[in-house]
PDB file of C-alpha atoms in Angstrom:
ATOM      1  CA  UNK A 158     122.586 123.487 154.106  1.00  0.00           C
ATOM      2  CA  UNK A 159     120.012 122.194 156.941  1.00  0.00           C
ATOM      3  CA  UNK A 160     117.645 119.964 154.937  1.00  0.00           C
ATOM      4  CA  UNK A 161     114.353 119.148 156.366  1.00  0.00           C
ATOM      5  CA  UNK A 162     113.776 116.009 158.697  1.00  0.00           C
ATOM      6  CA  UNK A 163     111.024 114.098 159.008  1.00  0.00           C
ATOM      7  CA  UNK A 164     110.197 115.698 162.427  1.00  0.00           C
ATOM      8  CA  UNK A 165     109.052 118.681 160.412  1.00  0.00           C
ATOM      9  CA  UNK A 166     105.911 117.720 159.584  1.00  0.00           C
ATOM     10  CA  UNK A 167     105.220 121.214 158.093  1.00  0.00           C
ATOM     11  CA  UNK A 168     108.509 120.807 155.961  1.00  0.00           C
ATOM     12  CA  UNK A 169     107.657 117.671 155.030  1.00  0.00           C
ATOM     13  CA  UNK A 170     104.308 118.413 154.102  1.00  0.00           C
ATOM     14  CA  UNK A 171     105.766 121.491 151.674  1.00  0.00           C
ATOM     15  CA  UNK A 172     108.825 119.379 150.064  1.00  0.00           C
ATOM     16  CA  UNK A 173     105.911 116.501 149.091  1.00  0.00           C
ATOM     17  CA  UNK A 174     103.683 119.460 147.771  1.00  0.00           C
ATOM     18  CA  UNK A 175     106.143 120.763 146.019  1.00  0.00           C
ATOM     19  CA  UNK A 176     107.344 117.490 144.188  1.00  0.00           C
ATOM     20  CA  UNK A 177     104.126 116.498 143.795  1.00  0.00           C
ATOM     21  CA  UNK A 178     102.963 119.417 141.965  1.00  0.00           C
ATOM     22  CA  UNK A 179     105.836 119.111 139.759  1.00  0.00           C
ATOM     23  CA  UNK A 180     104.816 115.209 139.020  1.00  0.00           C
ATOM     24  CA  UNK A 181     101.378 116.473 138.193  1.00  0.00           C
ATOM     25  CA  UNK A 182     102.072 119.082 135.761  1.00  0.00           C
ATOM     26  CA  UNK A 183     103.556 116.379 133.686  1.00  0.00           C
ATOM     27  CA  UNK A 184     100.097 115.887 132.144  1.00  0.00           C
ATOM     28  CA  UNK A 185      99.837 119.723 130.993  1.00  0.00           C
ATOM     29  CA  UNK A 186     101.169 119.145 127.228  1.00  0.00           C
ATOM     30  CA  UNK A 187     104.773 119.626 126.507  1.00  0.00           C
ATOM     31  CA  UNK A 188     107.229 118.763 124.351  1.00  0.00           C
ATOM     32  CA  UNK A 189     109.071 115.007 124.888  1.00  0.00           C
ATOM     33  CA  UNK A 190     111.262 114.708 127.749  1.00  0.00           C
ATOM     34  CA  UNK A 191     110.594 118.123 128.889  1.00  0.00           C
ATOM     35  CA  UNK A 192     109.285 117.683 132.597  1.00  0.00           C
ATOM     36  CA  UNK A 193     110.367 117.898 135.871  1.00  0.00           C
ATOM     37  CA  UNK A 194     111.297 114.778 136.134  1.00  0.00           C
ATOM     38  CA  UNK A 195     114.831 114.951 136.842  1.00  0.00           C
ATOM     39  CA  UNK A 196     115.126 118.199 138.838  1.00  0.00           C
ATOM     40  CA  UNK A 197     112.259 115.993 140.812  1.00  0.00           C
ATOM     41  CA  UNK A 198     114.448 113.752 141.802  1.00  0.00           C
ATOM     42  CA  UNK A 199     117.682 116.403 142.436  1.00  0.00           C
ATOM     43  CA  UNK A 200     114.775 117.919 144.807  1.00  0.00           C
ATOM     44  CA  UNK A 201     114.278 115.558 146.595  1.00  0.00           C
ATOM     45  CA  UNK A 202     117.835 114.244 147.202  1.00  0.00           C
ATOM     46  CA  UNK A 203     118.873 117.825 148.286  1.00  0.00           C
ATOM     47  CA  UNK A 204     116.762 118.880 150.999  1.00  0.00           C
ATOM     48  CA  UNK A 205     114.959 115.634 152.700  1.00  0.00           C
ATOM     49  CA  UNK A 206     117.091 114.858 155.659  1.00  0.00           C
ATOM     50  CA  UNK A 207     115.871 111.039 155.453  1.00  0.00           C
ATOM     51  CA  UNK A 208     117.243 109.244 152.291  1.00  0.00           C
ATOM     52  CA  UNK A 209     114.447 106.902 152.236  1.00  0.00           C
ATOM     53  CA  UNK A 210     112.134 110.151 151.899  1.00  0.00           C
ATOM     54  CA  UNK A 211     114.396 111.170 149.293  1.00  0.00           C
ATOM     55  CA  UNK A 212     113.663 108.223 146.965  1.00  0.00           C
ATOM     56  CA  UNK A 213     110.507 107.525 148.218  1.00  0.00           C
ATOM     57  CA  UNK A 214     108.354 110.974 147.788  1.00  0.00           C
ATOM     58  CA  UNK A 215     109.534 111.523 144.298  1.00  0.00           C
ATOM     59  CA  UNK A 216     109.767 107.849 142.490  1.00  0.00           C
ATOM     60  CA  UNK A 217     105.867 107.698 144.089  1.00  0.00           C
ATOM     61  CA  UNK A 218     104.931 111.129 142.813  1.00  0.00           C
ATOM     62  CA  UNK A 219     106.688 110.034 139.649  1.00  0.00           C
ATOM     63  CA  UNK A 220     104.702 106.492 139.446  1.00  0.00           C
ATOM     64  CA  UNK A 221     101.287 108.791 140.632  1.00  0.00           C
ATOM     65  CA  UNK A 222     101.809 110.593 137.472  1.00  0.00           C
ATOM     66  CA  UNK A 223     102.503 107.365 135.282  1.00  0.00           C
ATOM     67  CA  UNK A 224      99.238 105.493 136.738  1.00  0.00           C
ATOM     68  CA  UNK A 225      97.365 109.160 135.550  1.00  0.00           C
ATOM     69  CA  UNK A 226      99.121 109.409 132.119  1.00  0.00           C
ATOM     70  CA  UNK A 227      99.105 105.957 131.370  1.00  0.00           C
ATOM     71  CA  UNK A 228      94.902 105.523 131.960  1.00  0.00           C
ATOM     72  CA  UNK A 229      94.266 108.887 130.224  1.00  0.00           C
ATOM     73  CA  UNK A 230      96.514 110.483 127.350  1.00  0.00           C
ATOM     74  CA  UNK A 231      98.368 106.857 126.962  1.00  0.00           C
ATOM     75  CA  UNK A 232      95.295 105.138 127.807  1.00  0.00           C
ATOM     76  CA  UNK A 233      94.767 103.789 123.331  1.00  0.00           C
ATOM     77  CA  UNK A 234      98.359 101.572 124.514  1.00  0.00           C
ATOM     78  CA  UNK A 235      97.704  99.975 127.194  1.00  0.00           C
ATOM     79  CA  UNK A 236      94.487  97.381 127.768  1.00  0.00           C
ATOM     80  CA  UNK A 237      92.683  98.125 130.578  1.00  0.00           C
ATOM     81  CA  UNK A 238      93.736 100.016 133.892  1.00  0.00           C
ATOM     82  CA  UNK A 239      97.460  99.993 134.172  1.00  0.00           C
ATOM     83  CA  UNK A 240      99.453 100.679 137.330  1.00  0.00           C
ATOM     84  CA  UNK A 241     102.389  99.978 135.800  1.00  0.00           C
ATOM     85  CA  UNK A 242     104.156  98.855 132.421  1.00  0.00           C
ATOM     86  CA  UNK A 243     107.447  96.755 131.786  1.00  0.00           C
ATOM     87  CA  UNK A 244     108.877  99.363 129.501  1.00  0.00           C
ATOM     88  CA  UNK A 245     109.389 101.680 132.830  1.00  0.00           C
ATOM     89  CA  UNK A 246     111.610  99.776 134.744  1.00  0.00           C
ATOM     90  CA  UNK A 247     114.342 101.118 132.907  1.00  0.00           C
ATOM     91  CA  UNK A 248     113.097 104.899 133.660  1.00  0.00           C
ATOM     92  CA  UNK A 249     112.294 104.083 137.587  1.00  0.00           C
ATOM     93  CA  UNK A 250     116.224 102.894 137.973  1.00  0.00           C
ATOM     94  CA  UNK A 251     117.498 105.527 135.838  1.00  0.00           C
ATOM     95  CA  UNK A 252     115.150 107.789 138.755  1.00  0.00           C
ATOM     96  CA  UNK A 253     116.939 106.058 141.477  1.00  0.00           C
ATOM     97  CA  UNK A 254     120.464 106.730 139.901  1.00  0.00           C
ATOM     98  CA  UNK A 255     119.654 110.400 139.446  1.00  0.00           C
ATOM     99  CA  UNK A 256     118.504 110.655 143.155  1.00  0.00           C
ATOM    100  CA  UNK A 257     121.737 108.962 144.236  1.00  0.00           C
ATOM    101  CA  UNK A 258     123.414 111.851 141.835  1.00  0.00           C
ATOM    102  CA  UNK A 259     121.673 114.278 143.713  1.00  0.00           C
ATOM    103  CA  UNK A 260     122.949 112.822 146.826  1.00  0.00           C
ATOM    104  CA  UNK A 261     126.626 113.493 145.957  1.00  0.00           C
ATOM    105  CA  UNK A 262     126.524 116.773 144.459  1.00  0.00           C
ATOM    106  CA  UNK A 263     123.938 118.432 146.485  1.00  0.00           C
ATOM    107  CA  UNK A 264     125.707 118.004 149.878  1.00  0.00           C
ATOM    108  CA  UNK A 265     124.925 122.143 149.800  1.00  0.00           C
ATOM    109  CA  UNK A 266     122.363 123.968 147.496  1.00  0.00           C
ATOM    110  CA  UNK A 267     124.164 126.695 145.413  1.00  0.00           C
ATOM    111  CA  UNK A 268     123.747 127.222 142.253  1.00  0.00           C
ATOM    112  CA  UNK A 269     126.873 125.892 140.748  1.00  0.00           C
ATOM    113  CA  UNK A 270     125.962 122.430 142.418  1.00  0.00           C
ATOM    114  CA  UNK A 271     122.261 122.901 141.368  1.00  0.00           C
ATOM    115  CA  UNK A 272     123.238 123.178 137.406  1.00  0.00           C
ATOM    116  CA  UNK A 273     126.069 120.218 137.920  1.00  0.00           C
ATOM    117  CA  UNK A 274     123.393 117.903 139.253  1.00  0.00           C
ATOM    118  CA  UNK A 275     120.923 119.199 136.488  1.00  0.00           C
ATOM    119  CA  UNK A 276     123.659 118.459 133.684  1.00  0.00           C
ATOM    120  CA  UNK A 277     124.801 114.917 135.620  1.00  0.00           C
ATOM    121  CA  UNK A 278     121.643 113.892 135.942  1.00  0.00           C
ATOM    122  CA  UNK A 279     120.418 114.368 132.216  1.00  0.00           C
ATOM    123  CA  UNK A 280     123.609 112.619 131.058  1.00  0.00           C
ATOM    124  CA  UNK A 281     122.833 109.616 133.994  1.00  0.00           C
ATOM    125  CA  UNK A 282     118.771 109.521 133.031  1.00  0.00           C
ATOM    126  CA  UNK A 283     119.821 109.301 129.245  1.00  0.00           C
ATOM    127  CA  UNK A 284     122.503 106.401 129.176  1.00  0.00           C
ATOM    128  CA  UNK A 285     120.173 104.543 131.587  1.00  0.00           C
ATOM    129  CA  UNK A 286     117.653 104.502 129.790  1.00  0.00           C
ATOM    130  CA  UNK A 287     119.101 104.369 126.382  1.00  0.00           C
ATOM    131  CA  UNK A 288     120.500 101.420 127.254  1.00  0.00           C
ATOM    132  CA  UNK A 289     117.848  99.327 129.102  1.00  0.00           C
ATOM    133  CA  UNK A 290     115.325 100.617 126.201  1.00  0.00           C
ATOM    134  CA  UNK A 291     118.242  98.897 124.021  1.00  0.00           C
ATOM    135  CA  UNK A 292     118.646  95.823 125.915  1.00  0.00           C
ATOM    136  CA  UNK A 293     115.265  94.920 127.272  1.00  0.00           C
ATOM    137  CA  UNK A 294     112.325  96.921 124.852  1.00  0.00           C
ATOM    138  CA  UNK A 295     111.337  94.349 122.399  1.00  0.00           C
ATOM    139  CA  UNK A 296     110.405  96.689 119.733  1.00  0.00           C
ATOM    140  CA  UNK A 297     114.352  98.326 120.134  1.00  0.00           C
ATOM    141  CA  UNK A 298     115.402  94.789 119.873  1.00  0.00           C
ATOM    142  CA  UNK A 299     113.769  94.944 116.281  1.00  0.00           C
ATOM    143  CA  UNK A 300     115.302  98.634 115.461  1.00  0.00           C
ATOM    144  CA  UNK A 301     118.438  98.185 116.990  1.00  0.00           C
ATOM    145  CA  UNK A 302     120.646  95.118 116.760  1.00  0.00           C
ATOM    146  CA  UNK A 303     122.161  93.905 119.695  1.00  0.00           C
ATOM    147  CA  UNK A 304     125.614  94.758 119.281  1.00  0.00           C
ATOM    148  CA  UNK A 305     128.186  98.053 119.985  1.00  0.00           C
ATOM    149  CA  UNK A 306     126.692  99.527 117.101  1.00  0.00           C
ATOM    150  CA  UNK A 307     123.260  98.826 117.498  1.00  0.00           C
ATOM    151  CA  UNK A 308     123.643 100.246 120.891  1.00  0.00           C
ATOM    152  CA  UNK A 309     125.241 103.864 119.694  1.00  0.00           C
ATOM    153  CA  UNK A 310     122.885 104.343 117.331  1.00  0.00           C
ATOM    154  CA  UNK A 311     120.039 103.892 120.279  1.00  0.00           C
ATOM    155  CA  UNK A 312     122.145 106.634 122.075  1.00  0.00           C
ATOM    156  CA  UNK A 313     122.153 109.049 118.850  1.00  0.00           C
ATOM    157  CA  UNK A 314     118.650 108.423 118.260  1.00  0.00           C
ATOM    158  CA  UNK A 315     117.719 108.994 122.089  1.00  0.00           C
ATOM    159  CA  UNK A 316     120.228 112.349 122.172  1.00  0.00           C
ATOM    160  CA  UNK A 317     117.701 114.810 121.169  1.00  0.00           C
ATOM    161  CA  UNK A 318     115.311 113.552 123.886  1.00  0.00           C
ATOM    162  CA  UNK A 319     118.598 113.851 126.235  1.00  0.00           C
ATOM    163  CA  UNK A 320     118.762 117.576 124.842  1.00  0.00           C
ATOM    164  CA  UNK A 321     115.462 117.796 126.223  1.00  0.00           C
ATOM    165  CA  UNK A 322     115.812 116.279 129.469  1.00  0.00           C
ATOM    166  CA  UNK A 323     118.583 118.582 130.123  1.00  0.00           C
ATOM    167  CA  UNK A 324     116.821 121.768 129.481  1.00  0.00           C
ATOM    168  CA  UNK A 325     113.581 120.320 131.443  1.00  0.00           C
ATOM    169  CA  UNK A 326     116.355 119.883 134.051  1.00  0.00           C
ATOM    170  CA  UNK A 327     117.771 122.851 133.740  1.00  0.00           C
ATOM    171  CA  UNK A 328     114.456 125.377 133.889  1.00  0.00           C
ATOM    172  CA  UNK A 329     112.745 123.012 136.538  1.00  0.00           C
ATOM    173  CA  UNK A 330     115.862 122.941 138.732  1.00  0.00           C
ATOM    174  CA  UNK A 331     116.002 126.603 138.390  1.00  0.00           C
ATOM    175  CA  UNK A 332     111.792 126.550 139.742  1.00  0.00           C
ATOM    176  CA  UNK A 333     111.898 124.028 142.543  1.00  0.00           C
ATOM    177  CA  UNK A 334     115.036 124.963 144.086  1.00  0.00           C
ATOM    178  CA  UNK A 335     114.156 128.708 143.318  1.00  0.00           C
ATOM    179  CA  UNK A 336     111.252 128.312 144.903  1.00  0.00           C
ATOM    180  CA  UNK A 337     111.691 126.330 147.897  1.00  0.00           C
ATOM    181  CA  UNK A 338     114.612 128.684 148.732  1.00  0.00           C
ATOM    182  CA  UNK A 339     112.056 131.502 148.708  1.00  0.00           C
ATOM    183  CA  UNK A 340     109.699 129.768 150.761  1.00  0.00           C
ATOM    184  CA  UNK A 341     112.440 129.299 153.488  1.00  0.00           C
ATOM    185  CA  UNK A 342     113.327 132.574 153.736  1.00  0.00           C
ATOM    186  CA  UNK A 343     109.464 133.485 154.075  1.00  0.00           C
ATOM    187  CA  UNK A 344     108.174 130.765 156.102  1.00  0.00           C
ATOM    188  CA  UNK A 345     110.412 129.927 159.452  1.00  0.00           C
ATOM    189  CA  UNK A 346     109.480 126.298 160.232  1.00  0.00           C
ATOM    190  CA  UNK A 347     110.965 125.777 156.707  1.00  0.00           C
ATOM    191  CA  UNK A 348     114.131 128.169 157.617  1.00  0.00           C
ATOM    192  CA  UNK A 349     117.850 126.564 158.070  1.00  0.00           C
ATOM    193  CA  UNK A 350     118.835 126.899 161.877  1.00  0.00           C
ATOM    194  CA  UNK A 351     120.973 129.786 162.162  1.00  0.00           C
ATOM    195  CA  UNK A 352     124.488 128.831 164.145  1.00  0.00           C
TER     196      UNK A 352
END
């Protein structure tokens, strides 16, 4: 799989469209945990030929779509204009690790690889942030004690929002890489070099 370099500029332009869009519909209404989040980051981490770009263009789409959410629909929990809130840090690295996941199952973009990085990635995003929630989130402090058990019954309590996350993986996955695969086949500057 040829993924796109940064010396495409029309490439580039359609992979940041693309991920951005997907970052943006988060603030249509849906059920918890079902975005694009994750298959965001798979995106990204399949077909941008720079790994910077890879991280880069979808943790800033994500945080674009945070800043929006968080002054808007989540504006009653936050005082005044927030850019950013503690309780994401935990969600930004669990991002990172699911981009890096991307990175070493997507080497090539077929669908077997596609679902395994949708699946890994739900299961990465989940214990992530299961467990910083759990170790760092005051109020899971008070629900949770800090020990083994206070820890798995974060997990169980998290696992339908992992359920979630997986199927939001699953169904975005199928519509990114669906339809960037499309566009390639339709658009040449976007098209793999044939050997």
């Amino acid at each position: 799989m040829e993924k796109i370099s940064s010396n495409n500029r029309t490439g580039v332009i359609v992979l940041s469209g693309i991920i951005l869009t997907a970052a943006l519909s988060r603030i249509i209404p849906h059920g918890w945990n079902f975005t694009p989040v994750g298959a965001m980051a798979l995106f990204g981490s399949a077909y941008y030929a720079s790994r910077w770009m890879a991280f880069l263009v979808p943790l800033a789409s994500l945080w674009i779509s945070d800043v929006v959410l968080n002054n808007t629909i989540h504006a009653a929990y936050t005082e005044g204009f927030s850019l950013f809130h503690s309780s994401m840090i935990g969600v930004y690295l669990a991002f990172i690790a699911v981009t890096l996941t991307g990175i070493l199952l997507l080497r090539k973009v077929r669908v077997t690889s596609v679902l395994l990085a949708a699946v890994a990635g739900a299961v990465v995003f989940w214990l992530i942030v299961d467990f910083a929630s759990w170790m760092w989130d005051p109020l899971y402090r008070t629900l949770y004690p800090g020990s083994l058990s206070g820890l798995l019954a974060c997990y169980a309590a998290g696992f339908p929002f992992f359920l979630k996350m997986l199927l939001g993986n699953l169904v975005y996955s199928a519509l990114l890489f669906g339809v960037f695969e499309l566009l390639r086949r339709r658009v040449p500057v976007l098209a793999p070099a044939t050997r």
